[in-house]
Structure formats: C-alpha cells, structure tokens
Amino acid sequence: LLDDAPVYNPSHLFGFFTCINPEAVTDIKMYKSDFPAYVGGKLASVLEVKTKEGNTNRFSMAGELGLITSRLSAEGPLFKKKSAFFISYRKSHIEKLIQKANANVSDFQFSDLNAKFNFSINDKNRLLFSFYSGRDDFFAKKWNGDKQGINWGNNLASLRWNRTYGLKLFSNTTLYLSNYNCNFFTAFNSKTRWHSGIATQGFKSDFIFFQNPSLTHYFGVNLSRHQI
C-alpha cells in the first residue's frame, strides 16, 4: 500500500529492485500476519508505505548518480507554512551494460515517479494528494527486425482528507485509484501481445477516538471495486 493505494507488482527488473524509491519514503510498516482491519482483507503480508509530504519552510534538492540507477528529488513550499510539494524521479541505466553482454537485448530499463502535495486548509483540515507511476521494459531483437518481450507498470493516485474534530477524535478519508498492466509482446511492431491487468478504485474513511491514555478506538468503512 503506497499512501493507501494498492501496488500489485511492487518490483523492478524482475525483482532486483523495489518500486519503492527510498528517497520518497518517510514511514514503512510491515505486517506479516494479524493485519489491522483498516488495510483491508489481505491474504498475505502487507507493506504499508507513507511518502514524504514536502517541506513547508524551504526549498531543497537532492540527487544520486549510481552505476545502475540515478535519482533526483525536490521539495519545498507552495505557500509558506500552508502547503508544500515533494517530487522524486528515478531511472535505471543498466541497459548499456546488458547490451555489452548480449547484443540482442534492445530494452532493459525501468523508471518511476513519486509526487505529493499537501495543503493546510485550516487548523482542523488538511488535504494530501499523492501520485506514483512506474514502468519496466525488457525487449530483445528478433531475426526479422521486430522485437519481443515484456513491459509492465503501475499508476496510482490517492487524495486524503485529514480532519480533527477535537482533542480526542480524528479522521482520515481517502479516495484512491490503482492501475496495473502487464504486456507480453510476441511482435511489438504489430502489437501482437498477451495483456493482463488489475484496476482498483476505492474509498475509505478511518476514525480514531482516544478515550483515555490506555484505550484507543479505531473504526471506519472501506469500499473498493476491482477490475481484473
């Protein structure tokens, strides 16, 4: 779950890299069993990831140039102390190394983009918009000049409303969209392919009530629609 939106294939380069860009992460929780109800009815483990919300006071940039991947991120205020943004982009450049080992490889790469915007409406209300897009390509040349291979990608977005009702009651209401597509091309130029995908649209509203220091109540609703 990336900012409450499900990621169905959370890997790059056939599992060698995660789709979670470390530069964009602010909090991670791992549930191997006994999941909280608010993450929905899952059959296996759940990795809950929250991304950075941006700095509301000053602008900054960070980057990294590596042998396999490079990344660049920026964050700063849109309106000082009221709203902020965070954007991070990562791309692989292992393709040239692979092509030296096998000249038939035409594409072997991945990229991903994280973006988040937060807006403080007043002392009790805040809006956060999160977006992620990731893509992988692995293609090899065919004898006839065409190419065959596989590509897959995730696109997701979530809009969350944080509301404070008093000293003891809080709520998070979220609308989220997630779309995963995988294509196996036997002939890329003629678009001959097998396609599979999962699309999810959902709404969830979680409430937290602090009755006293030793007793906290969690309740809410989660509605989702899946297209497979």
PDB file of C-alpha atoms in Angstrom:
ATOM      1  CA  LEU A   1       0.000   0.000   0.000  1.00  0.00           C
ATOM      2  CA  LEU A   2       1.536   3.282  -1.141  1.00  0.00           C
ATOM      3  CA  ASP A   3      -0.289   6.162   0.566  1.00  0.00           C
ATOM      4  CA  ASP A   4      -3.338   3.847   0.917  1.00  0.00           C
ATOM      5  CA  ALA A   5      -3.394   2.824  -2.777  1.00  0.00           C
ATOM      6  CA  PRO A   6      -2.512  -0.819  -3.602  1.00  0.00           C
ATOM      7  CA  VAL A   7       0.547  -1.657  -5.708  1.00  0.00           C
ATOM      8  CA  TYR A   8       0.076  -5.115  -7.255  1.00  0.00           C
ATOM      9  CA  ASN A   9       3.569  -5.659  -8.647  1.00  0.00           C
ATOM     10  CA  PRO A  10       5.975  -3.760  -6.379  1.00  0.00           C
ATOM     11  CA  SER A  11       9.217  -4.645  -8.179  1.00  0.00           C
ATOM     12  CA  HIS A  12      11.547  -3.536 -10.972  1.00  0.00           C
ATOM     13  CA  LEU A  13      13.897  -5.581 -13.181  1.00  0.00           C
ATOM     14  CA  PHE A  14      12.214  -8.908 -12.289  1.00  0.00           C
ATOM     15  CA  GLY A  15      12.548  -8.371  -8.551  1.00  0.00           C
ATOM     16  CA  PHE A  16      16.086  -6.971  -8.318  1.00  0.00           C
ATOM     17  CA  PHE A  17      14.748  -3.534  -7.309  1.00  0.00           C
ATOM     18  CA  THR A  18      11.688  -2.471  -5.360  1.00  0.00           C
ATOM     19  CA  CYS A  19       9.326   0.087  -6.844  1.00  0.00           C
ATOM     20  CA  ILE A  20       9.545   1.999  -3.554  1.00  0.00           C
ATOM     21  CA  ASN A  21      12.071   4.787  -4.080  1.00  0.00           C
ATOM     22  CA  PRO A  22      13.930   5.215  -0.738  1.00  0.00           C
ATOM     23  CA  GLU A  23      14.286   8.930  -1.415  1.00  0.00           C
ATOM     24  CA  ALA A  24      10.498   9.350  -1.272  1.00  0.00           C
ATOM     25  CA  VAL A  25       9.744   7.302   1.855  1.00  0.00           C
ATOM     26  CA  THR A  26       9.027   8.744   5.280  1.00  0.00           C
ATOM     27  CA  ASP A  27       7.485   5.731   7.071  1.00  0.00           C
ATOM     28  CA  ILE A  28       7.168   1.968   6.480  1.00  0.00           C
ATOM     29  CA  LYS A  29       5.159  -0.612   8.427  1.00  0.00           C
ATOM     30  CA  MET A  30       5.378  -4.346   7.729  1.00  0.00           C
ATOM     31  CA  TYR A  31       2.576  -6.724   8.738  1.00  0.00           C
ATOM     32  CA  LYS A  32       3.427 -10.403   8.315  1.00  0.00           C
ATOM     33  CA  SER A  33       0.177 -11.559   9.958  1.00  0.00           C
ATOM     34  CA  ASP A  34      -2.683 -10.278  12.131  1.00  0.00           C
ATOM     35  CA  PHE A  35      -3.314  -7.246   9.909  1.00  0.00           C
ATOM     36  CA  PRO A  36      -5.225  -4.185  11.147  1.00  0.00           C
ATOM     37  CA  ALA A  37      -8.710  -4.032   9.665  1.00  0.00           C
ATOM     38  CA  TYR A  38      -8.040  -0.675   8.017  1.00  0.00           C
ATOM     39  CA  VAL A  39      -5.629  -2.190   5.461  1.00  0.00           C
ATOM     40  CA  GLY A  40      -8.455  -4.353   4.089  1.00  0.00           C
ATOM     41  CA  GLY A  41      -8.817  -8.113   3.874  1.00  0.00           C
ATOM     42  CA  LYS A  42      -5.463  -9.310   2.613  1.00  0.00           C
ATOM     43  CA  LEU A  43      -4.324 -12.942   2.293  1.00  0.00           C
ATOM     44  CA  ALA A  44      -0.585 -12.380   2.619  1.00  0.00           C
ATOM     45  CA  SER A  45       1.783  -9.866   4.195  1.00  0.00           C
ATOM     46  CA  VAL A  46       1.156  -6.117   3.856  1.00  0.00           C
ATOM     47  CA  LEU A  47       3.792  -3.425   3.424  1.00  0.00           C
ATOM     48  CA  GLU A  48       2.316  -0.016   4.260  1.00  0.00           C
ATOM     49  CA  VAL A  49       4.379   2.885   2.909  1.00  0.00           C
ATOM     50  CA  LYS A  50       3.912   6.604   3.509  1.00  0.00           C
ATOM     51  CA  THR A  51       5.744   9.092   1.290  1.00  0.00           C
ATOM     52  CA  LYS A  52       7.241  12.468   2.120  1.00  0.00           C
ATOM     53  CA  GLU A  53       4.889  15.434   2.297  1.00  0.00           C
ATOM     54  CA  GLY A  54       7.365  18.168   1.444  1.00  0.00           C
ATOM     55  CA  ASN A  55       8.975  20.962   3.419  1.00  0.00           C
ATOM     56  CA  THR A  56       6.661  23.911   4.098  1.00  0.00           C
ATOM     57  CA  ASN A  57       9.507  26.282   5.057  1.00  0.00           C
ATOM     58  CA  ARG A  58      12.295  25.980   2.485  1.00  0.00           C
ATOM     59  CA  PHE A  59      13.167  24.563  -0.935  1.00  0.00           C
ATOM     60  CA  SER A  60      15.769  21.818  -1.321  1.00  0.00           C
ATOM     61  CA  MET A  61      17.004  19.311  -3.870  1.00  0.00           C
ATOM     62  CA  ALA A  62      18.871  16.008  -3.615  1.00  0.00           C
ATOM     63  CA  GLY A  63      20.244  13.563  -6.154  1.00  0.00           C
ATOM     64  CA  GLU A  64      22.294  10.460  -6.631  1.00  0.00           C
ATOM     65  CA  LEU A  65      24.241   9.195  -9.636  1.00  0.00           C
ATOM     66  CA  GLY A  66      24.919   5.462  -9.499  1.00  0.00           C
ATOM     67  CA  LEU A  67      26.225   2.678 -11.686  1.00  0.00           C
ATOM     68  CA  ILE A  68      22.770   1.121 -12.113  1.00  0.00           C
ATOM     69  CA  THR A  69      20.256   3.832 -11.177  1.00  0.00           C
ATOM     70  CA  SER A  70      20.172   7.590 -10.703  1.00  0.00           C
ATOM     71  CA  ARG A  71      17.584   9.703  -8.942  1.00  0.00           C
ATOM     72  CA  LEU A  72      16.666  13.325  -8.349  1.00  0.00           C
ATOM     73  CA  SER A  73      14.197  14.823  -5.882  1.00  0.00           C
ATOM     74  CA  ALA A  74      12.940  18.275  -4.949  1.00  0.00           C
ATOM     75  CA  GLU A  75      10.707  19.621  -2.198  1.00  0.00           C
ATOM     76  CA  GLY A  76       9.588  22.975  -0.908  1.00  0.00           C
ATOM     77  CA  PRO A  77       6.689  25.242  -0.037  1.00  0.00           C
ATOM     78  CA  LEU A  78       3.962  26.232  -2.443  1.00  0.00           C
ATOM     79  CA  PHE A  79       2.673  28.744   0.113  1.00  0.00           C
ATOM     80  CA  LYS A  80       4.985  29.050   3.095  1.00  0.00           C
ATOM     81  CA  LYS A  81       3.767  27.148   6.167  1.00  0.00           C
ATOM     82  CA  LYS A  82       0.489  26.384   4.352  1.00  0.00           C
ATOM     83  CA  SER A  83       1.279  23.941   1.557  1.00  0.00           C
ATOM     84  CA  ALA A  84       4.219  22.026   0.136  1.00  0.00           C
ATOM     85  CA  PHE A  85       5.257  19.579  -2.587  1.00  0.00           C
ATOM     86  CA  PHE A  86       7.648  16.673  -2.967  1.00  0.00           C
ATOM     87  CA  ILE A  87       8.709  15.171  -6.328  1.00  0.00           C
ATOM     88  CA  SER A  88      11.194  12.368  -6.940  1.00  0.00           C
ATOM     89  CA  TYR A  89      12.246  10.693 -10.190  1.00  0.00           C
ATOM     90  CA  ARG A  90      14.412   7.587 -10.605  1.00  0.00           C
ATOM     91  CA  LYS A  91      15.687   5.889 -13.758  1.00  0.00           C
ATOM     92  CA  SER A  92      17.922   2.922 -14.459  1.00  0.00           C
ATOM     93  CA  HIS A  93      20.819   2.950 -16.916  1.00  0.00           C
ATOM     94  CA  ILE A  94      21.901  -0.675 -16.744  1.00  0.00           C
ATOM     95  CA  GLU A  95      20.779  -1.193 -20.339  1.00  0.00           C
ATOM     96  CA  LYS A  96      24.196  -0.459 -21.895  1.00  0.00           C
ATOM     97  CA  LEU A  97      25.918  -2.961 -19.596  1.00  0.00           C
ATOM     98  CA  ILE A  98      23.401  -5.677 -20.505  1.00  0.00           C
ATOM     99  CA  GLN A  99      23.758  -4.948 -24.217  1.00  0.00           C
ATOM    100  CA  LYS A 100      27.521  -5.439 -23.992  1.00  0.00           C
ATOM    101  CA  ALA A 101      26.881  -8.937 -22.650  1.00  0.00           C
ATOM    102  CA  ASN A 102      24.041  -9.672 -25.104  1.00  0.00           C
ATOM    103  CA  ALA A 103      23.680  -7.525 -28.224  1.00  0.00           C
ATOM    104  CA  ASN A 104      20.178  -8.893 -28.894  1.00  0.00           C
ATOM    105  CA  VAL A 105      18.768  -7.013 -25.880  1.00  0.00           C
ATOM    106  CA  SER A 106      17.147  -3.828 -27.152  1.00  0.00           C
ATOM    107  CA  ASP A 107      15.478  -2.555 -23.938  1.00  0.00           C
ATOM    108  CA  PHE A 108      16.219  -3.326 -20.295  1.00  0.00           C
ATOM    109  CA  GLN A 109      15.206  -0.438 -18.083  1.00  0.00           C
ATOM    110  CA  PHE A 110      12.813   0.958 -15.508  1.00  0.00           C
ATOM    111  CA  SER A 111      11.722   4.347 -14.233  1.00  0.00           C
ATOM    112  CA  ASP A 112       9.415   5.672 -11.553  1.00  0.00           C
ATOM    113  CA  LEU A 113       7.993   8.989 -10.435  1.00  0.00           C
ATOM    114  CA  ASN A 114       6.656   9.952  -6.998  1.00  0.00           C
ATOM    115  CA  ALA A 115       4.837  13.198  -6.294  1.00  0.00           C
ATOM    116  CA  LYS A 116       2.967  14.503  -3.277  1.00  0.00           C
ATOM    117  CA  PHE A 117       1.237  17.781  -2.457  1.00  0.00           C
ATOM    118  CA  ASN A 118      -0.182  18.779   0.911  1.00  0.00           C
ATOM    119  CA  PHE A 119      -2.474  21.705   1.661  1.00  0.00           C
ATOM    120  CA  SER A 120      -3.333  23.017   5.120  1.00  0.00           C
ATOM    121  CA  ILE A 121      -6.839  24.459   4.834  1.00  0.00           C
ATOM    122  CA  ASN A 122      -7.026  25.488   8.495  1.00  0.00           C
ATOM    123  CA  ASP A 123      -6.063  24.166  11.925  1.00  0.00           C
ATOM    124  CA  LYS A 124      -8.506  21.257  11.641  1.00  0.00           C
ATOM    125  CA  ASN A 125      -8.443  20.279   7.962  1.00  0.00           C
ATOM    126  CA  ARG A 126      -5.672  19.183   5.628  1.00  0.00           C
ATOM    127  CA  LEU A 127      -5.633  17.720   2.096  1.00  0.00           C
ATOM    128  CA  LEU A 128      -2.900  15.481   0.665  1.00  0.00           C
ATOM    129  CA  PHE A 129      -2.619  14.335  -2.937  1.00  0.00           C
ATOM    130  CA  SER A 130      -0.209  11.528  -3.820  1.00  0.00           C
ATOM    131  CA  PHE A 131       0.774  10.135  -7.232  1.00  0.00           C
ATOM    132  CA  TYR A 132       3.020   7.304  -8.395  1.00  0.00           C
ATOM    133  CA  SER A 133       3.914   5.990 -11.850  1.00  0.00           C
ATOM    134  CA  GLY A 134       6.393   3.205 -12.588  1.00  0.00           C
ATOM    135  CA  ARG A 135       7.300   1.244 -15.706  1.00  0.00           C
ATOM    136  CA  ASP A 136       9.589  -1.612 -16.774  1.00  0.00           C
ATOM    137  CA  ASP A 137      10.666  -2.620 -20.288  1.00  0.00           C
ATOM    138  CA  PHE A 138      12.530  -5.769 -21.327  1.00  0.00           C
ATOM    139  CA  PHE A 139      12.746  -6.466 -25.078  1.00  0.00           C
ATOM    140  CA  ALA A 140      15.020  -8.496 -27.346  1.00  0.00           C
ATOM    141  CA  LYS A 141      15.532  -8.212 -31.114  1.00  0.00           C
ATOM    142  CA  LYS A 142      14.016 -10.782 -33.472  1.00  0.00           C
ATOM    143  CA  TRP A 143      15.524 -12.070 -36.694  1.00  0.00           C
ATOM    144  CA  ASN A 144      13.044 -10.075 -38.816  1.00  0.00           C
ATOM    145  CA  GLY A 145      13.887  -6.703 -37.269  1.00  0.00           C
ATOM    146  CA  ASP A 146      10.922  -6.706 -34.885  1.00  0.00           C
ATOM    147  CA  LYS A 147      11.300  -7.264 -31.161  1.00  0.00           C
ATOM    148  CA  GLN A 148       9.585  -9.311 -28.470  1.00  0.00           C
ATOM    149  CA  GLY A 149       9.485  -9.014 -24.725  1.00  0.00           C
ATOM    150  CA  ILE A 150       7.548  -7.757 -21.754  1.00  0.00           C
ATOM    151  CA  ASN A 151       6.619  -4.491 -20.101  1.00  0.00           C
ATOM    152  CA  TRP A 152       4.623  -3.736 -17.007  1.00  0.00           C
ATOM    153  CA  GLY A 153       3.754  -0.722 -14.912  1.00  0.00           C
ATOM    154  CA  ASN A 154       1.768   0.728 -12.028  1.00  0.00           C
ATOM    155  CA  ASN A 155      -0.108   4.015 -11.961  1.00  0.00           C
ATOM    156  CA  LEU A 156      -1.872   5.127  -8.809  1.00  0.00           C
ATOM    157  CA  ALA A 157      -3.173   8.203  -7.055  1.00  0.00           C
ATOM    158  CA  SER A 158      -4.792   8.989  -3.731  1.00  0.00           C
ATOM    159  CA  LEU A 159      -6.471  12.027  -2.220  1.00  0.00           C
ATOM    160  CA  ARG A 160      -6.645  12.103   1.585  1.00  0.00           C
ATOM    161  CA  TRP A 161      -8.532  14.472   3.875  1.00  0.00           C
ATOM    162  CA  ASN A 162      -7.282  14.731   7.459  1.00  0.00           C
ATOM    163  CA  ARG A 163      -9.857  16.102   9.873  1.00  0.00           C
ATOM    164  CA  THR A 164      -9.549  16.925  13.589  1.00  0.00           C
ATOM    165  CA  TYR A 165     -12.851  17.085  15.461  1.00  0.00           C
ATOM    166  CA  GLY A 166     -11.406  17.860  18.873  1.00  0.00           C
ATOM    167  CA  LEU A 167      -8.722  16.677  21.249  1.00  0.00           C
ATOM    168  CA  LYS A 168      -9.880  13.045  21.102  1.00  0.00           C
ATOM    169  CA  LEU A 169     -11.409  12.361  17.657  1.00  0.00           C
ATOM    170  CA  PHE A 170      -9.562  12.316  14.310  1.00  0.00           C
ATOM    171  CA  SER A 171     -10.418  11.014  10.841  1.00  0.00           C
ATOM    172  CA  ASN A 172      -8.714  10.193   7.528  1.00  0.00           C
ATOM    173  CA  THR A 173     -10.904   9.976   4.437  1.00  0.00           C
ATOM    174  CA  THR A 174      -9.255   8.724   1.242  1.00  0.00           C
ATOM    175  CA  LEU A 175     -10.177   8.281  -2.406  1.00  0.00           C
ATOM    176  CA  TYR A 176      -7.693   6.108  -4.308  1.00  0.00           C
ATOM    177  CA  LEU A 177      -7.115   4.710  -7.801  1.00  0.00           C
ATOM    178  CA  SER A 178      -4.675   1.973  -8.802  1.00  0.00           C
ATOM    179  CA  ASN A 179      -3.980   0.503 -12.232  1.00  0.00           C
ATOM    180  CA  TYR A 180      -1.515  -2.302 -13.007  1.00  0.00           C
ATOM    181  CA  ASN A 181      -0.866  -3.502 -16.566  1.00  0.00           C
ATOM    182  CA  CYS A 182       1.414  -6.215 -17.915  1.00  0.00           C
ATOM    183  CA  ASN A 183       2.010  -6.929 -21.613  1.00  0.00           C
ATOM    184  CA  PHE A 184       3.906  -9.777 -23.239  1.00  0.00           C
ATOM    185  CA  PHE A 185       4.643  -8.933 -26.880  1.00  0.00           C
ATOM    186  CA  THR A 186       5.401 -11.668 -29.392  1.00  0.00           C
ATOM    187  CA  ALA A 187       5.653  -8.996 -32.110  1.00  0.00           C
ATOM    188  CA  PHE A 188       5.989  -5.421 -30.885  1.00  0.00           C
ATOM    189  CA  ASN A 189       5.546  -3.616 -34.215  1.00  0.00           C
ATOM    190  CA  SER A 190       2.251  -5.349 -34.981  1.00  0.00           C
ATOM    191  CA  LYS A 191       1.121  -5.061 -31.301  1.00  0.00           C
ATOM    192  CA  THR A 192       0.634  -8.841 -31.031  1.00  0.00           C
ATOM    193  CA  ARG A 193       0.519  -9.394 -27.286  1.00  0.00           C
ATOM    194  CA  TRP A 194      -0.982 -11.021 -24.219  1.00  0.00           C
ATOM    195  CA  HIS A 195      -2.322  -8.495 -21.757  1.00  0.00           C
ATOM    196  CA  SER A 196      -3.289  -8.737 -18.087  1.00  0.00           C
ATOM    197  CA  GLY A 197      -4.120  -6.077 -15.561  1.00  0.00           C
ATOM    198  CA  ILE A 198      -5.824  -5.117 -12.317  1.00  0.00           C
ATOM    199  CA  ALA A 199      -7.598  -1.814 -11.770  1.00  0.00           C
ATOM    200  CA  THR A 200      -8.924  -0.762  -8.364  1.00  0.00           C
ATOM    201  CA  GLN A 201     -10.983   2.223  -7.302  1.00  0.00           C
ATOM    202  CA  GLY A 202     -11.697   2.727  -3.629  1.00  0.00           C
ATOM    203  CA  PHE A 203     -12.982   4.892  -0.822  1.00  0.00           C
ATOM    204  CA  LYS A 204     -12.088   4.573   2.840  1.00  0.00           C
ATOM    205  CA  SER A 205     -12.784   6.583   5.956  1.00  0.00           C
ATOM    206  CA  ASP A 206     -10.955   5.808   9.197  1.00  0.00           C
ATOM    207  CA  PHE A 207     -11.718   7.298  12.604  1.00  0.00           C
ATOM    208  CA  ILE A 208      -9.520   7.298  15.709  1.00  0.00           C
ATOM    209  CA  PHE A 209     -11.006   8.042  19.127  1.00  0.00           C
ATOM    210  CA  PHE A 210      -8.651   8.446  22.110  1.00  0.00           C
ATOM    211  CA  GLN A 211     -10.866   7.613  25.066  1.00  0.00           C
ATOM    212  CA  ASN A 212      -8.011   7.776  27.585  1.00  0.00           C
ATOM    213  CA  PRO A 213      -4.227   7.176  27.592  1.00  0.00           C
ATOM    214  CA  SER A 214      -4.686   3.390  27.761  1.00  0.00           C
ATOM    215  CA  LEU A 215      -7.697   2.929  25.435  1.00  0.00           C
ATOM    216  CA  THR A 216      -7.965   3.915  21.754  1.00  0.00           C
ATOM    217  CA  HIS A 217     -10.838   3.023  19.399  1.00  0.00           C
ATOM    218  CA  TYR A 218     -10.454   2.577  15.614  1.00  0.00           C
ATOM    219  CA  PHE A 219     -13.473   2.356  13.321  1.00  0.00           C
ATOM    220  CA  GLY A 220     -14.409   3.173   9.740  1.00  0.00           C
ATOM    221  CA  VAL A 221     -15.510   1.931   6.338  1.00  0.00           C
ATOM    222  CA  ASN A 222     -13.700   0.747   3.199  1.00  0.00           C
ATOM    223  CA  LEU A 223     -15.345   0.272  -0.201  1.00  0.00           C
ATOM    224  CA  SER A 224     -13.436  -0.912  -3.271  1.00  0.00           C
ATOM    225  CA  ARG A 225     -14.109  -2.068  -6.826  1.00  0.00           C
ATOM    226  CA  HIS A 226     -11.733  -4.368  -8.726  1.00  0.00           C
ATOM    227  CA  GLN A 227     -11.490  -4.929 -12.474  1.00  0.00           C
ATOM    228  CA  ILE A 228      -9.353  -7.928 -13.464  1.00  0.00           C
TER     229      ILE A 228
END
